[in-house]
Tab-separated table of C-alpha atoms in Angstrom:
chain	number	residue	atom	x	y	z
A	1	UNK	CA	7.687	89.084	-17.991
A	2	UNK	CA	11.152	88.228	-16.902
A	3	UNK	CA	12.598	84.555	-18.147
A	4	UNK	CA	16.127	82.716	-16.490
A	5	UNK	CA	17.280	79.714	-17.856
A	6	UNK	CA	19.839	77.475	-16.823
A	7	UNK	CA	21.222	76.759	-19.659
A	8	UNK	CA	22.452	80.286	-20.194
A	9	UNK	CA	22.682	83.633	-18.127
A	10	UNK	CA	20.595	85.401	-20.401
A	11	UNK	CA	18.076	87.223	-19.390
A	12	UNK	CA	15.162	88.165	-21.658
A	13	UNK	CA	12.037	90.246	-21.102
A	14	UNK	CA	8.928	90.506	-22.954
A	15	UNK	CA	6.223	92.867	-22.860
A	16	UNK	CA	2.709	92.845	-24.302
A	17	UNK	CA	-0.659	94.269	-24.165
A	18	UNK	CA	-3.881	92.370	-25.319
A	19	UNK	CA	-7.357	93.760	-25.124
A	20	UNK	CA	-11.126	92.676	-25.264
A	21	UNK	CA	-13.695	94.451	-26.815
A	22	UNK	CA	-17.424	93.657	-26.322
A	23	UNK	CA	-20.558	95.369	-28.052
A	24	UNK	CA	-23.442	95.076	-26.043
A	25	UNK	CA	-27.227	94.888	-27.800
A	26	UNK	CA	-30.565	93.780	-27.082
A	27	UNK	CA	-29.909	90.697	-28.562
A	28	UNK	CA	-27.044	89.922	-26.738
A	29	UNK	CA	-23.326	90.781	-25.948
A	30	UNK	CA	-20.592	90.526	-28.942
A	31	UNK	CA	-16.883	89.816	-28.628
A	32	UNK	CA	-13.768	90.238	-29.406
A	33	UNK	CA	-9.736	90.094	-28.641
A	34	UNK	CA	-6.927	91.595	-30.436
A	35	UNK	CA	-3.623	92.454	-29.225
A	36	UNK	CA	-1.410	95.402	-29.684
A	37	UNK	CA	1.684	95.342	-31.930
A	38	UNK	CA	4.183	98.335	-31.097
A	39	UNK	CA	3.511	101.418	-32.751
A	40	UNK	CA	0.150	100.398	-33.657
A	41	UNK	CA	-2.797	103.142	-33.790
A	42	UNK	CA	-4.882	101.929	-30.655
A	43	UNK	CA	-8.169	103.636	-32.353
A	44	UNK	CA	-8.220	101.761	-35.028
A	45	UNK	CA	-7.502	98.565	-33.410
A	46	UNK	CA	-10.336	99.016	-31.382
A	47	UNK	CA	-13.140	100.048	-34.308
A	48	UNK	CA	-11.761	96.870	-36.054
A	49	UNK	CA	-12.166	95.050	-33.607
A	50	UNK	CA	-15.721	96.285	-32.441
A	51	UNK	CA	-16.789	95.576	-36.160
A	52	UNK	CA	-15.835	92.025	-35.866
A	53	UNK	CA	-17.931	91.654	-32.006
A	54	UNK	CA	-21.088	92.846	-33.943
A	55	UNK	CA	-20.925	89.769	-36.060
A	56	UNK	CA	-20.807	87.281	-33.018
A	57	UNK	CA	-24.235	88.776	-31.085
A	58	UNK	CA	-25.084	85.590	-28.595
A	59	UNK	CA	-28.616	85.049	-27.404
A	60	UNK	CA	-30.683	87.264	-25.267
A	61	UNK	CA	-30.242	88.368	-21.793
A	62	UNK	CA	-30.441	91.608	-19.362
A	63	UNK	CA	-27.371	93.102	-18.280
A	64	UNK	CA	-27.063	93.475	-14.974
A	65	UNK	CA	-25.527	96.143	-12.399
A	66	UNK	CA	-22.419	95.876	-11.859
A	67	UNK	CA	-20.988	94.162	-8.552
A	68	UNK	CA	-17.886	95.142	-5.877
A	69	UNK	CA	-15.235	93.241	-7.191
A	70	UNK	CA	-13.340	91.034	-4.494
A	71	UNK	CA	-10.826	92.368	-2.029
A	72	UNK	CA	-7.473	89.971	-2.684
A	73	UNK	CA	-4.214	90.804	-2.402
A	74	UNK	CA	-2.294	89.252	-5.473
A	75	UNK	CA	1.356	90.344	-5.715
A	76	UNK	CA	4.610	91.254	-4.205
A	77	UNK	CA	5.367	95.012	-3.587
A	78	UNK	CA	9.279	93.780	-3.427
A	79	UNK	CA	9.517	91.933	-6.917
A	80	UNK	CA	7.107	94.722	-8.582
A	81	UNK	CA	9.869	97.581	-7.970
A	82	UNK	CA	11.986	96.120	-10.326
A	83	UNK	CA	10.916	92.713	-11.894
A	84	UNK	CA	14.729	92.210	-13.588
A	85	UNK	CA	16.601	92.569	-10.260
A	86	UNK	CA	13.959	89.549	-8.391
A	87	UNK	CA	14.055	87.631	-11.111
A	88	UNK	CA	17.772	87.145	-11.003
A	89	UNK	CA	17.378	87.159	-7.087
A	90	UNK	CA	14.873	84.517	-7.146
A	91	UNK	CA	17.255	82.238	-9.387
A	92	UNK	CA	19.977	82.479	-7.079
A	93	UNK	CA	18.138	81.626	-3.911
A	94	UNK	CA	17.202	78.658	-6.501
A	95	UNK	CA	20.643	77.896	-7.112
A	96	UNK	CA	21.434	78.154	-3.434
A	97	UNK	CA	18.900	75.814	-1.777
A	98	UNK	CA	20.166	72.994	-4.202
A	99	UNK	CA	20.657	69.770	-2.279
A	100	UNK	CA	23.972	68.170	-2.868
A	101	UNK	CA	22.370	64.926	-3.532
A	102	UNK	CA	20.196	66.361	-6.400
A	103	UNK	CA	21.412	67.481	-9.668
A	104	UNK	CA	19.512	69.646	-12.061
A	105	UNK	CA	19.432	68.989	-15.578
A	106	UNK	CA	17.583	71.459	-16.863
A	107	UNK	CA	15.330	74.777	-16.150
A	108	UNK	CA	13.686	77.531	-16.344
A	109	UNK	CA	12.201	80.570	-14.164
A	110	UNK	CA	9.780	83.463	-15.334
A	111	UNK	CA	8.481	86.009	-13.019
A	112	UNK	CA	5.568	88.715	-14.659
A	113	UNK	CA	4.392	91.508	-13.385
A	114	UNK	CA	1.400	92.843	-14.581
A	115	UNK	CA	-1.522	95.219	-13.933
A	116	UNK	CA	-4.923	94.370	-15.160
A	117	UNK	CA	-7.580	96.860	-15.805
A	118	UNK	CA	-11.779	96.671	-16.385
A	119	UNK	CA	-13.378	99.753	-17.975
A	120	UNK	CA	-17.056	98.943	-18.418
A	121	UNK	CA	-19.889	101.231	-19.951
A	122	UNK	CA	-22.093	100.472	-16.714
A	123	UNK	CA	-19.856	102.367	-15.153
A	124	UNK	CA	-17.320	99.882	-13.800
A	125	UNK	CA	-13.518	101.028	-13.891
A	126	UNK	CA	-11.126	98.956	-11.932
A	127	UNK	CA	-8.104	97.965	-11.878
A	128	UNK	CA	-5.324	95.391	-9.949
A	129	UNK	CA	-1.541	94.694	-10.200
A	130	UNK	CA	-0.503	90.785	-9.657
A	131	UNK	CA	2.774	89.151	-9.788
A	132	UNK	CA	3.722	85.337	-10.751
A	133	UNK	CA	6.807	82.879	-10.313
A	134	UNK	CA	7.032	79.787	-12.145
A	135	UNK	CA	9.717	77.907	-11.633
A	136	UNK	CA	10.035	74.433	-13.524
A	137	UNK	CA	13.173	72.327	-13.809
A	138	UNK	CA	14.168	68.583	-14.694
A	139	UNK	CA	15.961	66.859	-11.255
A	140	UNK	CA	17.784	64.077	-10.718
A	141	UNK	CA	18.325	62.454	-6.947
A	142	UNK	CA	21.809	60.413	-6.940
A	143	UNK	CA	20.705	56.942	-7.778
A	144	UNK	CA	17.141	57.949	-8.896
A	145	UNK	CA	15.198	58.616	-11.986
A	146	UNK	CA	14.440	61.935	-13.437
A	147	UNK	CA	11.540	64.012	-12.392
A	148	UNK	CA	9.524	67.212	-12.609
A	149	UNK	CA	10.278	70.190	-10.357
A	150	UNK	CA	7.574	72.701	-10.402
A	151	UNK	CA	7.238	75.860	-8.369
A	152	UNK	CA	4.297	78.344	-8.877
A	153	UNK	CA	3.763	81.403	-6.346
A	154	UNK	CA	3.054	85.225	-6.167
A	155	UNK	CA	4.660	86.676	-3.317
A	156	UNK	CA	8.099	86.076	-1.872
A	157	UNK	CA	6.480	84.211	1.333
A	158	UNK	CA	4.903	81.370	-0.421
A	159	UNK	CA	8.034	79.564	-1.487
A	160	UNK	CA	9.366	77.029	0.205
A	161	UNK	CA	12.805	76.088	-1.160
A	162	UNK	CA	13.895	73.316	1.514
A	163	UNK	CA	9.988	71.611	1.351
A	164	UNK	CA	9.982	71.444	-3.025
A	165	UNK	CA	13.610	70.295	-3.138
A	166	UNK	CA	12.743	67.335	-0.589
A	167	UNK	CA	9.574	66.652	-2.242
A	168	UNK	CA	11.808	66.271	-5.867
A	169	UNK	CA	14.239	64.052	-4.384
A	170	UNK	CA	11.542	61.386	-2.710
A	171	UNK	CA	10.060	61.413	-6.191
A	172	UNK	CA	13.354	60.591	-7.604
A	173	UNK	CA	14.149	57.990	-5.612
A	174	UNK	CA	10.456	56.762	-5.334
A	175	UNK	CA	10.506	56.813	-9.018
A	176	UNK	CA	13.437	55.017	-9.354
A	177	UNK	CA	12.054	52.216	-7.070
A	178	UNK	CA	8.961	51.273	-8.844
A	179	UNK	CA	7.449	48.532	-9.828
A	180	UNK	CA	4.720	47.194	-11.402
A	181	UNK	CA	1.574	46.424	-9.277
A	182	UNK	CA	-0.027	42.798	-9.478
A	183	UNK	CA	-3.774	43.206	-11.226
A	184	UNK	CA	-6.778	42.939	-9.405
A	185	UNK	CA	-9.104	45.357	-7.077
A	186	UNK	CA	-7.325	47.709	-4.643
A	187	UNK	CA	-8.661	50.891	-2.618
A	188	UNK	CA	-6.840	54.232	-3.495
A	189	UNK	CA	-5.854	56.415	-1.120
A	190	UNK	CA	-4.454	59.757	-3.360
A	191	UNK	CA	-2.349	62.184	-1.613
A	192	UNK	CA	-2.458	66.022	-1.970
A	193	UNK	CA	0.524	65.681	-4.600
A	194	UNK	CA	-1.807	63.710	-6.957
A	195	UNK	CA	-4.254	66.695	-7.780
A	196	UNK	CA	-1.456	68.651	-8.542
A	197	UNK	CA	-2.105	70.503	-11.273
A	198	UNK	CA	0.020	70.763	-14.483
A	199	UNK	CA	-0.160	74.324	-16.038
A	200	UNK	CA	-2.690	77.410	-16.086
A	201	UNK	CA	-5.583	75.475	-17.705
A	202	UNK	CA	-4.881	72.208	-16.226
A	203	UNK	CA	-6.909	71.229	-12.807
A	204	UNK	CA	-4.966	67.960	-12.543
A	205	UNK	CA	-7.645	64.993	-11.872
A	206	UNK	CA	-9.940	67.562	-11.555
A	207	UNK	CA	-9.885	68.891	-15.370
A	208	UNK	CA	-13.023	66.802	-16.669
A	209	UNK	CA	-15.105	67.702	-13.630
A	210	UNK	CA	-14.230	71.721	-14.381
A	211	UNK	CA	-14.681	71.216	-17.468
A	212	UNK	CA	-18.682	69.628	-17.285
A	213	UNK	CA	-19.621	72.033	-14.631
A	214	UNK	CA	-19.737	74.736	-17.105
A	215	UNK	CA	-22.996	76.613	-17.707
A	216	UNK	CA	-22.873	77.075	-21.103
A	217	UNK	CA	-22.311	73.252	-21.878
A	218	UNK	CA	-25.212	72.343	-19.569
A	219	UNK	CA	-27.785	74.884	-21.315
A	220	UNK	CA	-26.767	73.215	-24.777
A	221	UNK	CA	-27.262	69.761	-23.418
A	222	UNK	CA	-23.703	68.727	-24.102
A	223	UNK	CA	-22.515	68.056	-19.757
A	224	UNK	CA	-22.866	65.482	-18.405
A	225	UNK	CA	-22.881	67.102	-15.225
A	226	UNK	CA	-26.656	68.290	-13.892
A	227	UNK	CA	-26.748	69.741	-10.202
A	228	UNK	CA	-27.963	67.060	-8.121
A	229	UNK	CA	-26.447	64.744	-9.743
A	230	UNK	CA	-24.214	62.254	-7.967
A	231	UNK	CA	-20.465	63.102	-8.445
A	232	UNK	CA	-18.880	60.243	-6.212
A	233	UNK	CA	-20.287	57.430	-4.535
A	234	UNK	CA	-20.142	57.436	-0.504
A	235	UNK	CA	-16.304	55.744	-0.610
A	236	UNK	CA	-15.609	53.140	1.403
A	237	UNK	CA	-13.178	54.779	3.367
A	238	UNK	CA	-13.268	58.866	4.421
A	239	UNK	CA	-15.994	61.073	3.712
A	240	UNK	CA	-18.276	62.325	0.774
A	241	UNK	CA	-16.794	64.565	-1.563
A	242	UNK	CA	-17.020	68.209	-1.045
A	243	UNK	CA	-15.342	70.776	-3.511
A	244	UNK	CA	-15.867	74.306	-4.126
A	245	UNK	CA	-14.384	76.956	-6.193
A	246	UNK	CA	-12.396	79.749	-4.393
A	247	UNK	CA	-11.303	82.496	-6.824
A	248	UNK	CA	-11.087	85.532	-3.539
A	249	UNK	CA	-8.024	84.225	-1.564
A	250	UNK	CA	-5.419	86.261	-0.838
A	251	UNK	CA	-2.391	84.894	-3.539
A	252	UNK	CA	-4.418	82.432	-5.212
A	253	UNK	CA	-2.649	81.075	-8.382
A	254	UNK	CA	-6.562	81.876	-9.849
A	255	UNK	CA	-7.781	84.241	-7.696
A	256	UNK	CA	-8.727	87.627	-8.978
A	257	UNK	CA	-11.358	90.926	-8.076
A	258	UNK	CA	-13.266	90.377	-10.982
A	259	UNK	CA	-12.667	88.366	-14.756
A	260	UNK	CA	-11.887	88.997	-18.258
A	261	UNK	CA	-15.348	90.330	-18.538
A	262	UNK	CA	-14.746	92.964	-15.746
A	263	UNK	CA	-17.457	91.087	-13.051
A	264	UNK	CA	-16.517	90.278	-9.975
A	265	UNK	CA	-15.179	86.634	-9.023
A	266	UNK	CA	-17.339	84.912	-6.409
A	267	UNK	CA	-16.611	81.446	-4.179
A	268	UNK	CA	-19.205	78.787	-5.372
A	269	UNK	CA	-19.632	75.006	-4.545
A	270	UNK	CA	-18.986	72.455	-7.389
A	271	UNK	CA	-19.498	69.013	-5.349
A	272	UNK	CA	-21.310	68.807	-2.069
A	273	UNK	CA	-21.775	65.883	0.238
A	274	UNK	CA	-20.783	64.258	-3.644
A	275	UNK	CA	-23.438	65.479	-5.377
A	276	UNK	CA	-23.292	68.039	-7.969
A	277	UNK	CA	-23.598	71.875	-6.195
A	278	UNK	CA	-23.354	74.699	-8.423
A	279	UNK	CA	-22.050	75.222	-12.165
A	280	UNK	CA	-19.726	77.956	-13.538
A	281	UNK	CA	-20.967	81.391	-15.043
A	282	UNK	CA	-19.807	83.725	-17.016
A	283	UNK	CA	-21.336	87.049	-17.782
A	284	UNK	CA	-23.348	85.587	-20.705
A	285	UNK	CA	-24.677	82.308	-18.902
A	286	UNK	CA	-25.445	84.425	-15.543
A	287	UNK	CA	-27.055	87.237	-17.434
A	288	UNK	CA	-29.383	84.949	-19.690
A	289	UNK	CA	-30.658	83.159	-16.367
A	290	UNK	CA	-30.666	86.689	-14.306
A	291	UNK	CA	-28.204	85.815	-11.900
A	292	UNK	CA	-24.959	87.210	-10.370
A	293	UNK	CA	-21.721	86.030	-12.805
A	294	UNK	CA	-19.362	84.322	-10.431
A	295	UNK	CA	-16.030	84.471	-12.455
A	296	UNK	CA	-15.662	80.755	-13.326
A	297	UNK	CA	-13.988	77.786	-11.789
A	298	UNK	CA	-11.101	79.015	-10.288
A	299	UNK	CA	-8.875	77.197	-7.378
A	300	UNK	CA	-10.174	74.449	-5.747
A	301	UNK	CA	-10.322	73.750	-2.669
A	302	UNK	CA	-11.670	70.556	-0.459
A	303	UNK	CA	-13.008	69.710	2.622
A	304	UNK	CA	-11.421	68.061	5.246
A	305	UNK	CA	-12.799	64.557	6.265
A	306	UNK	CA	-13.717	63.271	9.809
A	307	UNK	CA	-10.614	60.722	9.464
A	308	UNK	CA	-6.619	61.645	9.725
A	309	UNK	CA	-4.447	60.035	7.420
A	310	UNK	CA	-2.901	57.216	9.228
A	311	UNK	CA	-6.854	56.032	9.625
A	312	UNK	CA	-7.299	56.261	5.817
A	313	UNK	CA	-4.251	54.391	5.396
A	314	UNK	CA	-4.914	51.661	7.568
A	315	UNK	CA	-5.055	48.160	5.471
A	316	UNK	CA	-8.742	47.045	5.099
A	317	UNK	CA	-10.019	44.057	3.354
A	318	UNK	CA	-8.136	45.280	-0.122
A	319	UNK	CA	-5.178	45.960	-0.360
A	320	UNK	CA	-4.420	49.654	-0.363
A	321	UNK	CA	-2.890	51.528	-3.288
A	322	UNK	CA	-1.141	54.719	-1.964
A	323	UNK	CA	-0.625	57.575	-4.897
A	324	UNK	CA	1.842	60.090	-4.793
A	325	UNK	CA	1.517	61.479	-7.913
A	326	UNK	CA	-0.622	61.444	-11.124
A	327	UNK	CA	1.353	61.823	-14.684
A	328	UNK	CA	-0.018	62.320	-18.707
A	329	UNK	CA	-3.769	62.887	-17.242
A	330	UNK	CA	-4.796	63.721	-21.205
């Protein structure tokens, strides 16, 4: 991984290599991750960590075949020749696309470019290279307040310098121009920009819902969430919810062939018609219930309603609360 900063023309790079090891038995499957220090004997590393996977056994299940992984395309050809030379690139064309009428405080810019590989005793041995940009930096529109500039892509034809700078100075100046809102019952009308997520892990107002659908949570009686269930009420304006997890698209942030566990990511609905669809699984929840894995919650995607945003937005019997943008969701 290659890291830019603005506060200094440094350039670092870091390299590592981290590894699971699972143990698989008729009781169950047993895990573990270590990661490899340089100059360390791989071998032993390994038998270590193989001891410690026979002490966490789960519960029973039958391990299945294994499936084609997912066709994606995940990184850039151009930035995986040499990683150093984009990253400076990519922190130039950053520096270049700069608005005059926004200054930037602070940032930062790391590009990796990695190669991911699945070796599986049922015979499974795959493999696929990926490449990421983030980009995050502290902006300032003249006159405005300080805000969050965040960038996230894989290949060279996803980024939009002109569209991210413009979207960071509204937010300054909208920012800037707040105030308050009087109490009492408004509808909400949220705008792409307020599910944006905030980091790897985070799904933005989305988190708690990605979080319940999980398998494992539900078989332990600890989610809320139960398929059937009723996610969202019919709203009063737009359509049902529909949501569904997409983990095969061509330079998804989260898309991949297959997981951690070497089985292949599959799309799967969360929320349909706003009732609870599907629920995540992982080798170990799919295997116990005899059913294809499908990678986990990965992006999310939603359907489009029946009615265009200027019919959304149209004042109703409330008044109407237009949000741009979501902050400290935890």
């Amino acid at each position: 991984m290659y890291k830019r900063q603005s506060a200094s023309t440094l350039l670092q790079e870091a390299r590592s290599l981290n590894a699971t090891v699972f143990v698989d038995r008729e009781l169950g499957r047993g895990r573990s991750e270590f990661s490899v220090p340089p100059g360390a004997e791989l071998r032993n590393l390994i038998s270590q960590s193989a001891a410690r996977a026979l002490g966490a056994i789960g519960p029973n299940w039958r391990l299945q075949p294994p499936s084609a992984p997912a066709r994606v395309q995940l990184h850039d050809p151009e930035w995986a020749k040499s990683p150093e030379d984009s990253a400076t690139r990519l922190w130039e064309q950053f520096e270049s696309h700069q608005p005059s009428t926004l200054s930037v405080e602070s940032g930062s810019l790391s590009l990796e470019v990695s190669d991911t590989r699945a070796i599986v005793s049922n015979g499974f041995d795959n493999h696929y290279p990926s490449s990421k940009l983030q980009l995050a930096a502290r902006v300032r529109a003249k006159g405005g307040a300080p805000v969050m500039m965040h960038l996230d892509a894989r290949h060279q034809a996803d980024i939009r310098w002109q569209a991210a700078f413009a979207d960071a100075l509204q937010r300054s100046q909208r920012a800037q121009a707040a105030i308050p809102n009087e109490s009492g019952a408004y509808d909400l009308l949220l705008l792409s920009s307020a599910y944006r997520p905030r980091g790897d892990a985070d799904y933005g107002l989305w988190t708690a819902l990605v979080h319940q659908c999980n398998a494992r949570l539900a078989a332990a009686g600890l989610a809320r969430y139960q398929v059937g269930q009723e996610i969202l009420a019919s709203p009063a304006r737009g359509d049902a919810l529909s949501i569904r997890s997409d983990g095969a698209r061509d330079y998804g942030w989260r898309s991949a062939p297959f997981d951690n566990d070497g089985h292949a990511v599959r799309r799967f609905s969360i929320v349909e018609n706003g009732k609870a669809a599907g629920h995540s699984l992982r080798y170990s929840e799919a295997a116990q219930k005899g059913v294809e894995a499908n990678g986990g919650v990965r992006d999310l995607v939603m359907d489009s309603g029946t009615r265009s945003i200027e019919q959304l937005g149209t004042p109703d019997d409330r008044p109407l609360l237009v949000v741009h943008e979501i902050e400290n969701l935890h």
